[in-house]
XYZ file of N, CA and C in Angstrom:
705
model
N -11.082 1.198 -18.354
C -10.917 2.328 -19.263
C -12.213 2.537 -20.028
N -12.635 3.798 -20.155
C -13.853 4.117 -20.871
C -13.671 3.861 -22.364
N -14.756 3.374 -22.954
C -14.700 3.101 -24.388
C -14.524 4.410 -25.134
N -13.582 4.457 -26.039
C -13.274 5.679 -26.774
C -13.742 5.573 -28.209
N -14.167 6.697 -28.757
C -14.579 6.753 -30.156
C -13.373 6.893 -31.074
N -12.197 7.159 -30.496
C -11.026 7.481 -31.307
C -10.545 6.291 -32.140
N -10.493 5.108 -31.529
C -9.995 3.931 -32.255
C -10.906 3.557 -33.421
N -12.234 3.470 -33.209
C -13.096 3.223 -34.374
C -12.974 4.311 -35.437
N -12.806 5.559 -34.994
C -12.672 6.655 -35.960
C -11.391 6.514 -36.780
N -10.297 6.172 -36.095
C -9.012 5.982 -36.794
C -9.121 4.834 -37.785
N -9.762 3.740 -37.359
C -9.931 2.588 -38.257
C -10.770 2.963 -39.477
N -11.816 3.749 -39.227
C -12.644 4.188 -40.346
C -11.862 5.041 -41.340
N -11.031 5.940 -40.819
C -10.202 6.789 -41.683
C -9.225 5.942 -42.494
N -8.591 4.952 -41.830
C -7.647 4.080 -42.523
C -8.325 3.302 -43.654
N -9.556 2.819 -43.383
C -10.286 2.090 -44.421
C -10.537 2.974 -45.636
N -11.000 4.202 -45.375
C -11.295 5.129 -46.474
C -10.029 5.443 -47.267
N -8.946 5.768 -46.555
C -7.686 6.124 -47.220
C -7.185 4.959 -48.069
N -7.198 3.745 -47.503
C -6.683 2.592 -48.241
C -7.524 2.312 -49.487
N -8.843 2.362 -49.339
C -9.712 2.085 -50.483
C -9.576 3.145 -51.576
N -9.425 4.381 -51.171
C -9.232 5.444 -52.163
C -7.942 5.220 -52.943
N -6.877 4.847 -52.207
C -5.591 4.601 -52.869
C -5.692 3.432 -53.846
N -6.307 2.336 -53.382
C -6.402 1.135 -54.226
C -7.195 1.402 -55.499
N -8.345 2.039 -55.342
C -9.207 2.229 -56.518
C -8.797 3.435 -57.363
N -7.891 4.256 -56.827
C -7.388 5.379 -57.615
C -6.162 4.988 -58.433
N -5.538 3.904 -58.070
C -4.361 3.459 -58.819
C -4.739 3.088 -60.255
N -3.925 3.470 -61.210
C -4.220 3.140 -62.619
C -3.843 1.706 -62.955
N -4.545 0.768 -62.321
C -4.276 -0.655 -62.543
C -5.597 -1.371 -62.773
N -5.506 -2.609 -63.279
C -6.699 -3.421 -63.471
C -7.212 -3.901 -62.112
N -8.530 -3.868 -61.952
C -9.136 -4.310 -60.692
C -9.437 -5.804 -60.786
N -8.408 -6.592 -60.618
C -8.514 -8.049 -60.726
C -9.093 -8.641 -59.445
N -9.487 -9.923 -59.474
C -9.966 -10.579 -58.245
C -8.933 -10.519 -57.110
N -7.649 -10.590 -57.464
C -6.603 -10.508 -56.434
C -6.631 -9.141 -55.759
N -6.871 -8.098 -56.536
C -6.963 -6.745 -55.970
C -8.133 -6.664 -55.003
N -9.276 -7.195 -55.396
C -10.463 -7.144 -54.539
C -10.270 -7.978 -53.264
N -9.686 -9.155 -53.419
C -9.430 -10.012 -52.244
C -8.467 -9.322 -51.283
N -7.445 -8.695 -51.827
C -6.458 -8.007 -50.996
C -7.087 -6.826 -50.280
N -7.942 -6.115 -50.979
C -8.632 -4.979 -50.372
C -9.491 -5.429 -49.196
N -10.237 -6.504 -49.402
C -11.091 -7.040 -48.328
C -10.245 -7.505 -47.140
N -9.107 -8.145 -47.428
C -8.228 -8.642 -46.362
C -7.726 -7.502 -45.490
N -7.356 -6.380 -46.115
C -6.861 -5.230 -45.346
C -7.993 -4.587 -44.548
N -9.163 -4.477 -45.150
C -10.310 -3.902 -44.440
C -10.649 -4.724 -43.194
N -10.609 -6.049 -43.340
C -10.865 -6.930 -42.187
C -9.797 -6.713 -41.111
N -8.534 -6.600 -41.533
C -7.440 -6.399 -40.583
C -7.580 -5.071 -39.843
N -8.019 -4.033 -40.555
C -8.225 -2.731 -39.909
C -9.380 -2.814 -38.915
N -10.486 -3.429 -39.345
C -11.658 -3.558 -38.469
C -11.335 -4.379 -37.226
N -10.438 -5.362 -37.366
C -10.078 -6.226 -36.233
C -9.374 -5.454 -35.127
N -8.799 -4.286 -35.446
C -8.104 -3.504 -34.425
C -9.056 -2.991 -33.344
N -10.332 -2.843 -33.687
C -11.306 -2.337 -32.701
C -11.517 -3.334 -31.560
N -11.895 -4.603 -31.848
C -12.041 -5.554 -30.727
C -10.712 -5.886 -30.053
N -9.615 -5.877 -30.827
C -8.306 -6.169 -30.231
C -7.944 -5.116 -29.187
N -8.103 -3.852 -29.542
C -7.784 -2.778 -28.596
C -8.737 -2.787 -27.413
N -9.988 -3.166 -27.670
C -10.974 -3.238 -26.593
C -10.595 -4.302 -25.578
N -10.200 -5.479 -26.077
C -9.773 -6.568 -25.186
C -8.518 -6.171 -24.415
N -7.595 -5.526 -25.103
C -6.310 -5.181 -24.487
C -6.454 -4.156 -23.370
N -7.307 -3.173 -23.550
C -7.348 -2.054 -22.623
C -8.532 -2.065 -21.658
N -9.607 -2.738 -22.001
C -10.793 -2.676 -21.155
C -10.914 -3.838 -20.184
N -10.358 -4.989 -20.535
C -10.539 -6.171 -19.696
C -9.727 -6.093 -18.421
N -8.541 -5.471 -18.480
C -7.652 -5.426 -17.327
C -8.221 -4.606 -16.189
N -8.045 -5.078 -14.954
C -8.509 -4.349 -13.776
C -7.359 -3.838 -12.936
N -6.138 -4.302 -13.200
C -4.979 -3.848 -12.454
C -4.020 -3.144 -13.394
N -3.061 -2.406 -12.779
C -2.063 -1.697 -13.584
C -1.246 -2.687 -14.396
N -0.846 -3.796 -13.758
C -0.069 -4.818 -14.458
C -0.837 -5.373 -15.651
N -2.127 -5.626 -15.447
C -2.946 -6.162 -16.525
C -2.998 -5.197 -17.703
N -3.139 -3.905 -17.416
C -3.217 -2.918 -18.488
C -1.875 -2.760 -19.196
N -0.775 -2.857 -18.414
C 0.550 -2.783 -19.031
C 0.747 -3.942 -19.992
N 0.320 -5.145 -19.573
C 0.454 -6.318 -20.436
C -0.579 -6.316 -21.557
N -1.469 -5.331 -21.569
C -2.399 -5.200 -22.676
C -1.740 -4.618 -23.913
N -0.636 -3.877 -23.708
C 0.037 -3.265 -24.856
C 0.624 -4.280 -25.825
N 1.206 -5.393 -25.362
C 1.661 -6.408 -26.329
C 0.538 -6.949 -27.201
N -0.692 -6.992 -26.651
C -1.827 -7.452 -27.448
C -2.083 -6.473 -28.591
N -2.037 -5.193 -28.274
C -2.208 -4.166 -29.306
C -1.065 -4.251 -30.318
N 0.149 -4.508 -29.815
C 1.309 -4.606 -30.694
C 1.155 -5.738 -31.699
N 0.639 -6.868 -31.234
C 0.405 -8.009 -32.140
C -0.584 -7.607 -33.231
N -1.651 -6.926 -32.826
C -2.651 -6.498 -33.798
C -2.095 -5.540 -34.834
N -1.261 -4.591 -34.400
C -0.686 -3.610 -35.325
C 0.319 -4.258 -36.281
N 1.104 -5.197 -35.767
C 2.063 -5.896 -36.627
C 1.337 -6.728 -37.675
N 0.263 -7.362 -37.245
C -0.557 -8.156 -38.166
C -1.140 -7.249 -39.252
N -1.610 -6.066 -38.857
C -2.154 -5.109 -39.827
C -1.077 -4.650 -40.812
N 0.128 -4.359 -40.287
C 1.221 -3.907 -41.151
C 1.618 -4.993 -42.141
N 1.672 -6.242 -41.673
C 2.056 -7.353 -42.551
C 1.007 -7.575 -43.636
N -0.272 -7.562 -43.246
C -1.357 -7.743 -44.217
C -1.322 -6.628 -45.268
N -1.139 -5.403 -44.803
C -1.141 -4.256 -45.717
C 0.028 -4.322 -46.693
N 1.211 -4.668 -46.190
C 2.393 -4.766 -47.057
C 2.199 -5.837 -48.126
N 1.723 -6.998 -47.712
C 1.490 -8.089 -48.677
C 0.408 -7.701 -49.685
N -0.639 -7.052 -49.175
C -1.741 -6.666 -50.053
C -1.269 -5.692 -51.135
N -0.453 -4.712 -50.741
C 0.029 -3.741 -51.726
C 0.900 -4.410 -52.794
N 1.709 -5.360 -52.360
C 2.553 -6.086 -53.322
C 1.685 -6.871 -54.303
N 0.704 -7.607 -53.772
C -0.183 -8.404 -54.630
C -1.026 -7.511 -55.543
N -1.490 -6.392 -55.005
C -2.319 -5.475 -55.796
C -1.528 -4.904 -56.975
N -0.311 -4.452 -56.713
C 0.497 -3.840 -57.764
C 0.905 -4.860 -58.843
N 1.309 -6.049 -58.381
C 1.740 -7.067 -59.345
C 0.568 -7.553 -60.190
N -0.543 -7.937 -59.540
C -1.688 -8.484 -60.275
C -2.384 -7.419 -61.102
N -2.362 -6.184 -60.625
C -3.038 -5.124 -61.355
C -2.297 -4.691 -62.597
N -1.022 -5.028 -62.662
C -0.212 -4.643 -63.821
C -0.066 -5.809 -64.795
N 0.196 -6.993 -64.261
C 0.478 -8.145 -65.131
C -0.774 -8.877 -65.588
N -1.839 -8.779 -64.784
C -3.108 -9.483 -65.041
C -2.994 -10.994 -64.862
N -1.798 -11.510 -64.882
C -1.609 -12.952 -64.711
C -0.967 -13.179 -63.342
N -1.812 -13.597 -62.413
C -1.303 -13.815 -61.054
C -2.190 -14.859 -60.384
N -1.595 -15.883 -59.787
C -2.395 -16.961 -59.175
C -3.195 -16.455 -57.975
N -4.496 -16.630 -58.008
C -5.355 -16.132 -56.941
C -5.152 -16.902 -55.629
N -4.686 -18.143 -55.759
C -4.510 -18.956 -54.547
C -3.375 -18.450 -53.660
N -2.373 -17.777 -54.248
C -1.214 -17.336 -53.474
C -1.575 -16.301 -52.407
N -2.269 -15.201 -52.769
C -2.635 -14.248 -51.722
C -3.598 -14.839 -50.697
N -4.490 -15.739 -51.154
C -5.422 -16.354 -50.200
C -4.664 -17.132 -49.131
N -3.679 -17.926 -49.560
C -2.876 -18.707 -48.602
C -2.098 -17.787 -47.672
N -1.487 -16.741 -48.250
C -0.702 -15.806 -47.434
C -1.586 -15.133 -46.385
N -2.779 -14.680 -46.782
C -3.662 -13.998 -45.829
C -4.155 -14.941 -44.736
N -4.464 -16.168 -45.119
C -4.924 -17.152 -44.125
C -3.820 -17.436 -43.106
N -2.574 -17.591 -43.602
C -1.436 -17.832 -42.699
C -1.244 -16.645 -41.746
N -1.349 -15.435 -42.280
C -1.191 -14.243 -41.448
C -2.316 -14.128 -40.420
N -3.546 -14.430 -40.838
C -4.669 -14.419 -39.892
C -4.425 -15.425 -38.762
N -3.979 -16.626 -39.157
C -3.713 -17.661 -38.158
C -2.609 -17.277 -37.200
N -1.517 -16.710 -37.742
C -0.395 -16.292 -36.895
C -0.823 -15.193 -35.935
N -1.625 -14.259 -36.447
C -2.106 -13.175 -35.590
C -2.994 -13.720 -34.474
N -3.861 -14.671 -34.807
C -4.732 -15.264 -33.798
C -3.945 -15.961 -32.700
N -2.929 -16.728 -33.118
C -2.089 -17.424 -32.130
C -1.342 -16.419 -31.259
N -0.828 -15.364 -31.888
C -0.118 -14.332 -31.131
C -1.009 -13.633 -30.131
N -2.241 -13.337 -30.525
C -3.186 -12.668 -29.624
C -3.564 -13.567 -28.450
N -3.790 -14.837 -28.741
C -4.133 -15.786 -27.670
C -2.979 -15.913 -26.682
N -1.746 -15.997 -27.211
C -0.572 -16.118 -26.343
C -0.388 -14.880 -25.478
N -0.556 -13.699 -26.087
C -0.395 -12.454 -25.328
C -1.465 -12.319 -24.252
N -2.698 -12.678 -24.595
C -3.790 -12.607 -23.629
C -3.591 -13.609 -22.494
N -3.127 -14.813 -22.833
C -2.866 -15.834 -21.805
C -1.771 -15.376 -20.853
N -0.740 -14.745 -21.403
C 0.352 -14.224 -20.564
C -0.167 -13.158 -19.620
N -1.001 -12.250 -20.145
C -1.565 -11.195 -19.316
C -2.416 -11.770 -18.177
N -3.234 -12.779 -18.494
C -4.081 -13.401 -17.483
C -3.255 -14.108 -16.417
N -2.174 -14.782 -16.850
C -1.318 -15.506 -15.901
C -0.645 -14.528 -14.948
N -0.092 -13.438 -15.480
C 0.586 -12.443 -14.648
C -0.389 -11.816 -13.659
N -1.586 -11.509 -14.129
C -2.586 -10.911 -13.245
C -2.985 -11.883 -12.135
N -3.125 -13.154 -12.492
C -3.477 -14.171 -11.495
C -2.385 -14.298 -10.433
N -1.117 -14.263 -10.882
C -0.003 -14.348 -9.939
C 0.048 -13.128 -9.031
N -0.260 -11.958 -9.575
C -0.292 -10.739 -8.772
C -1.365 -10.823 -7.699
N -2.534 -11.353 -8.083
C -3.629 -11.479 -7.123
C -3.247 -12.443 -6.001
N -2.618 -13.558 -6.379
C -2.186 -14.530 -5.359
C -1.142 -13.928 -4.432
N -0.223 -13.145 -5.012
C 0.813 -12.516 -4.193
C 0.201 -11.524 -3.207
N -0.773 -10.734 -3.700
C -1.424 -9.759 -2.828
C -2.138 -10.458 -1.675
N -2.753 -11.603 -1.979
C -3.449 -12.355 -0.937
C -2.460 -12.884 0.100
N -1.271 -13.303 -0.346
C -0.293 -13.888 0.560
C 0.355 -12.846 1.466
N 0.537 -11.633 0.967
C 1.211 -10.601 1.770
C 0.213 -9.657 2.426
N -1.076 -9.873 2.184
C -2.096 -8.952 2.692
C -2.144 -8.867 4.205
N -2.006 -10.003 4.905
C -2.128 -9.996 6.365
C -1.023 -9.168 7.013
N 0.220 -9.398 6.602
C 1.337 -8.685 7.220
C 1.303 -7.195 6.895
N 0.867 -6.850 5.708
C 0.728 -5.432 5.357
C -0.323 -4.763 6.236
N -1.438 -5.467 6.412
C -2.502 -4.926 7.259
C -2.029 -4.790 8.706
N -1.318 -5.808 9.189
C -0.835 -5.782 10.574
C 0.167 -4.655 10.778
N 1.062 -4.461 9.813
C 2.046 -3.373 9.927
C 1.357 -2.017 9.896
N 0.363 -1.865 9.044
C -0.360 -0.598 8.955
C -1.072 -0.291 10.272
N -1.657 -1.308 10.884
C -2.392 -1.096 12.131
C -1.454 -0.824 13.299
N -0.309 -1.516 13.351
C 0.639 -1.241 14.435
C 1.241 0.160 14.294
N 1.483 0.580 13.075
C 2.020 1.925 12.833
C 1.008 2.989 13.240
N -0.252 2.757 12.896
C -1.309 3.712 13.275
C -1.457 3.797 14.780
N -1.415 2.645 15.441
C -1.535 2.624 16.909
C -0.359 3.352 17.552
N 0.838 3.145 17.018
C 2.037 3.798 17.557
C 1.910 5.327 17.483
N 1.379 5.815 16.377
C 1.239 7.268 16.205
C 0.204 7.881 17.148
N -0.779 7.058 17.550
C -1.866 7.576 18.385
C -1.602 7.459 19.883
N -0.506 6.771 20.240
C -0.181 6.595 21.659
C 0.687 7.760 22.147
N 0.312 8.343 23.270
C 1.062 9.478 23.827
C 2.023 9.057 24.939
N 1.714 7.948 25.626
C 2.584 7.472 26.692
C 3.886 6.915 26.099
N 5.024 7.388 26.604
C 6.321 7.000 26.030
C 6.613 5.515 26.171
N 6.309 4.964 27.344
C 6.603 3.539 27.554
C 5.783 2.659 26.611
N 4.505 2.961 26.522
C 3.650 2.177 25.639
C 4.050 2.392 24.172
N 4.380 3.633 23.825
C 4.791 3.937 22.452
C 6.057 3.183 22.078
N 6.991 3.066 23.044
C 8.239 2.351 22.799
C 7.978 0.864 22.533
N 7.094 0.269 23.339
C 6.762 -1.147 23.166
C 6.074 -1.395 21.823
N 5.130 -0.534 21.486
C 4.390 -0.698 20.225
C 5.305 -0.452 19.034
N 6.263 0.478 19.188
C 7.220 0.725 18.110
C 8.067 -0.522 17.835
N 8.424 -1.244 18.902
C 9.219 -2.462 18.748
C 8.455 -3.533 17.967
N 7.173 -3.712 18.302
C 6.419 -4.744 17.581
C 6.134 -4.294 16.143
N 5.977 -2.983 15.960
C 5.744 -2.470 14.603
C 6.965 -2.717 13.717
N 8.153 -2.451 14.259
C 9.381 -2.684 13.499
C 9.601 -4.181 13.283
N 9.222 -4.992 14.277
C 9.359 -6.441 14.134
C 8.470 -6.958 13.003
N 7.258 -6.429 12.914
C 6.350 -6.806 11.832
C 6.897 -6.330 10.494
N 7.446 -5.126 10.494
C 7.983 -4.541 9.265
C 9.065 -5.412 8.649
N 9.948 -5.956 9.476
C 11.076 -6.743 8.975
C 10.825 -8.251 9.026
N 9.574 -8.623 9.175
C 9.217 -10.045 9.170
C 8.967 -10.515 7.745
N 8.934 -11.840 7.582
C 8.604 -12.419 6.284
C 7.199 -11.975 5.903
N 7.046 -11.291 4.755
C 5.725 -10.753 4.396
C 4.737 -11.785 3.854
N 5.243 -12.965 3.492
C 4.401 -13.948 2.812
C 3.749 -14.909 3.797
N 2.433 -14.994 3.715
C 1.694 -15.939 4.556
C 1.511 -17.256 3.819
N 1.198 -18.282 4.577
C 0.911 -19.591 3.988
C 0.018 -20.359 4.948
N -0.471 -21.505 4.494
C -1.367 -22.306 5.330
C -0.681 -22.759 6.615
N 0.655 -22.848 6.588
C 1.405 -23.306 7.767
C 1.318 -22.328 8.931
N 1.094 -21.058 8.641
C 1.137 -20.043 9.704
C -0.202 -19.338 9.906
N -1.254 -19.812 9.276
C -2.553 -19.149 9.403
C -3.031 -19.106 10.858
N -2.851 -20.212 11.572
C -3.308 -20.266 12.963
C -2.534 -19.283 13.838
N -1.219 -19.241 13.640
C -0.391 -18.322 14.428
C -0.732 -16.869 14.094
N -0.969 -16.597 12.825
C -1.316 -15.228 12.430
C -2.652 -14.811 13.030
N -3.577 -15.753 13.128
C -4.858 -15.458 13.769
C -4.649 -15.134 15.243
N -3.761 -15.888 15.889
C -3.455 -15.640 17.294
C -2.722 -14.304 17.462
N -1.825 -13.997 16.506
C -1.116 -12.713 16.542
C -2.100 -11.550 16.504
N -3.056 -11.649 15.619
C -4.024 -10.569 15.479
C -4.897 -10.451 16.722
N -5.171 -11.589 17.326
C -5.947 -11.582 18.566
C -5.176 -10.874 19.687
N -3.880 -11.172 19.790
C -3.052 -10.520 20.812
C -2.932 -9.022 20.535
N -2.824 -8.671 19.246
C -2.750 -7.253 18.908
C -4.038 -6.536 19.319
N -5.171 -7.239 19.185
C -6.442 -6.663 19.650
C -6.411 -6.415 21.145
N -5.777 -7.316 21.900
C -5.654 -7.137 23.347
C -4.725 -5.958 23.661
N -3.682 -5.788 22.836
C -2.785 -4.645 23.024
C -3.544 -3.340 22.826
N -4.375 -3.288 21.808
C -5.158 -2.076 21.562
C -6.122 -1.803 22.718
N -6.721 -2.868 23.231
C -7.637 -2.706 24.356
C -6.891 -2.201 25.590
N -5.672 -2.695 25.815
C -4.871 -2.260 26.965
C -4.450 -0.804 26.814
N -4.141 -0.410 25.563
C -3.787 0.997 25.317
C -4.980 1.892 25.617
N -6.151 1.446 25.180
C -7.366 2.224 25.422
C -7.651 2.339 26.912
N -7.321 1.276 27.661
C -7.536 1.279 29.109
C -6.392 1.958 29.857
N -5.367 2.385 29.126
C -4.186 3.046 29.697
C -3.468 2.141 30.704
N -3.414 0.827 30.353
C -2.774 -0.159 31.220
C -1.379 -0.453 30.660
N -0.391 0.276 31.157
C 0.974 0.167 30.645
C 1.553 -1.227 30.863
N 1.335 -1.783 32.053
C 1.881 -3.104 32.378
C 1.333 -4.163 31.425
N 0.043 -4.112 31.137
C -0.573 -5.081 30.244
C -0.042 -4.908 28.816
N 0.185 -3.660 28.406
C 0.720 -3.397 27.071
C 2.106 -4.010 26.931
N 2.961 -3.801 27.950
C 4.317 -4.356 27.911
C 4.277 -5.879 27.827
N 3.438 -6.486 28.663
C 3.339 -7.948 28.709
C 2.852 -8.513 27.377
N 1.824 -7.897 26.831
C 1.264 -8.385 25.580
C 2.213 -8.152 24.395
N 2.985 -7.071 24.460
C 3.943 -6.806 23.384
C 5.053 -7.853 23.369
N 5.483 -8.263 24.552
C 6.500 -9.323 24.646
C 5.929 -10.627 24.088
N 4.707 -10.938 24.472
C 4.049 -12.148 23.983
C 3.880 -12.083 22.456
N 3.550 -10.903 21.963
C 3.374 -10.700 20.525
C 4.682 -10.951 19.778
N 5.773 -10.398 20.291
C 7.073 -10.558 19.634
C 7.526 -12.014 19.628
N 7.278 -12.713 20.715
C 7.665 -14.129 20.781
C 6.886 -14.954 19.759
N 5.596 -14.684 19.657
C 4.764 -15.414 18.712
C 5.124 -15.044 17.268
N 5.484 -13.785 17.064
C 5.880 -13.339 15.728
C 7.174 -14.027 15.301
N 8.103 -14.185 16.212
C 9.354 -14.871 15.908
C 9.092 -16.338 15.589
N 8.155 -16.938 16.304
C 7.791 -18.327 16.020
C 7.186 -18.435 14.627
N 6.362 -17.462 14.281
C 5.742 -17.436 12.949
C 6.801 -17.305 11.863
N 7.772 -16.434 12.068
C 8.837 -16.238 11.078
C 9.703 -17.487 10.931
N 9.930 -18.163 12.031
C 10.704 -19.415 11.987
C 9.976 -20.467 11.166
N 8.672 -20.545 11.351
C 7.874 -21.508 10.581
C 7.882 -21.156 9.095
N 7.889 -19.855 8.794
C 7.956 -19.431 7.389
C 9.278 -19.857 6.764
N 10.367 -19.680 7.518
C 11.688 -20.072 7.006
C 11.769 -21.568 6.773
N 11.207 -22.337 7.707
C 11.225 -23.799 7.582
C 10.402 -24.238 6.366
N 9.242 -23.607 6.187
C 8.369 -23.963 5.067
C 9.047 -23.673 3.739
N 9.744 -22.537 3.633
C 10.439 -22.182 2.400
C 11.616 -23.118 2.146
N 12.298 -23.500 3.233
C 13.422 -24.420 3.098
C 12.963 -25.781 2.596
N 11.810 -26.230 3.083
C 11.284 -27.531 2.674
C 10.840 -27.538 1.218
N 10.373 -26.369 0.728
C 9.936 -26.276 -0.662
C 11.106 -26.164 -1.619
N 12.240 -25.671 -1.125
C 13.411 -25.455 -1.990
C 14.007 -26.787 -2.442
């Protein structure tokens, strides 16, 4: 996502509005008021890097979707800081007698909670993205094989050859989509046989296409059986 000027602009407007409100209030400007003002300004400014991390780091749709909880944590932290600050400002600005250590502790706790929340949300986003990448890698071969068999089927004009290729295409379609180290060798052999099928189609050798399609289906069934066994052993 392209860096936008809107978020920094919004943060700048919020800072101005909050400071105008605080210093326009007919109250004493005690140290608690100043500390609270600084705490809110920091919280507003923090929204810029938080939104940047949430929306710019992700490279996949899932990653960007999981970026919204990061923004949510930042906004909740800002709302909590602002609410506490207004309470401390009004009380200390009117009574003049208010322990300065109380708002400091509250702000530190809120900063810490926000940091932990942001780290947790970011870690979750990274984990989900990593799992998505692994899943794509595991199902990539069968997706590619199905796409290529479908394309070959559409380009074949001979009915007999088209029928054979349609059978292997449907067999691939309804096969276990997940690859693993147990079937890498068979999948390599499958792709090699499919290359021979394409060569036979190009040579217009119907008999060779039929023979290779049968061999392909048998090997594909063996591959699917190995996938089932591997999943059963892991269960």
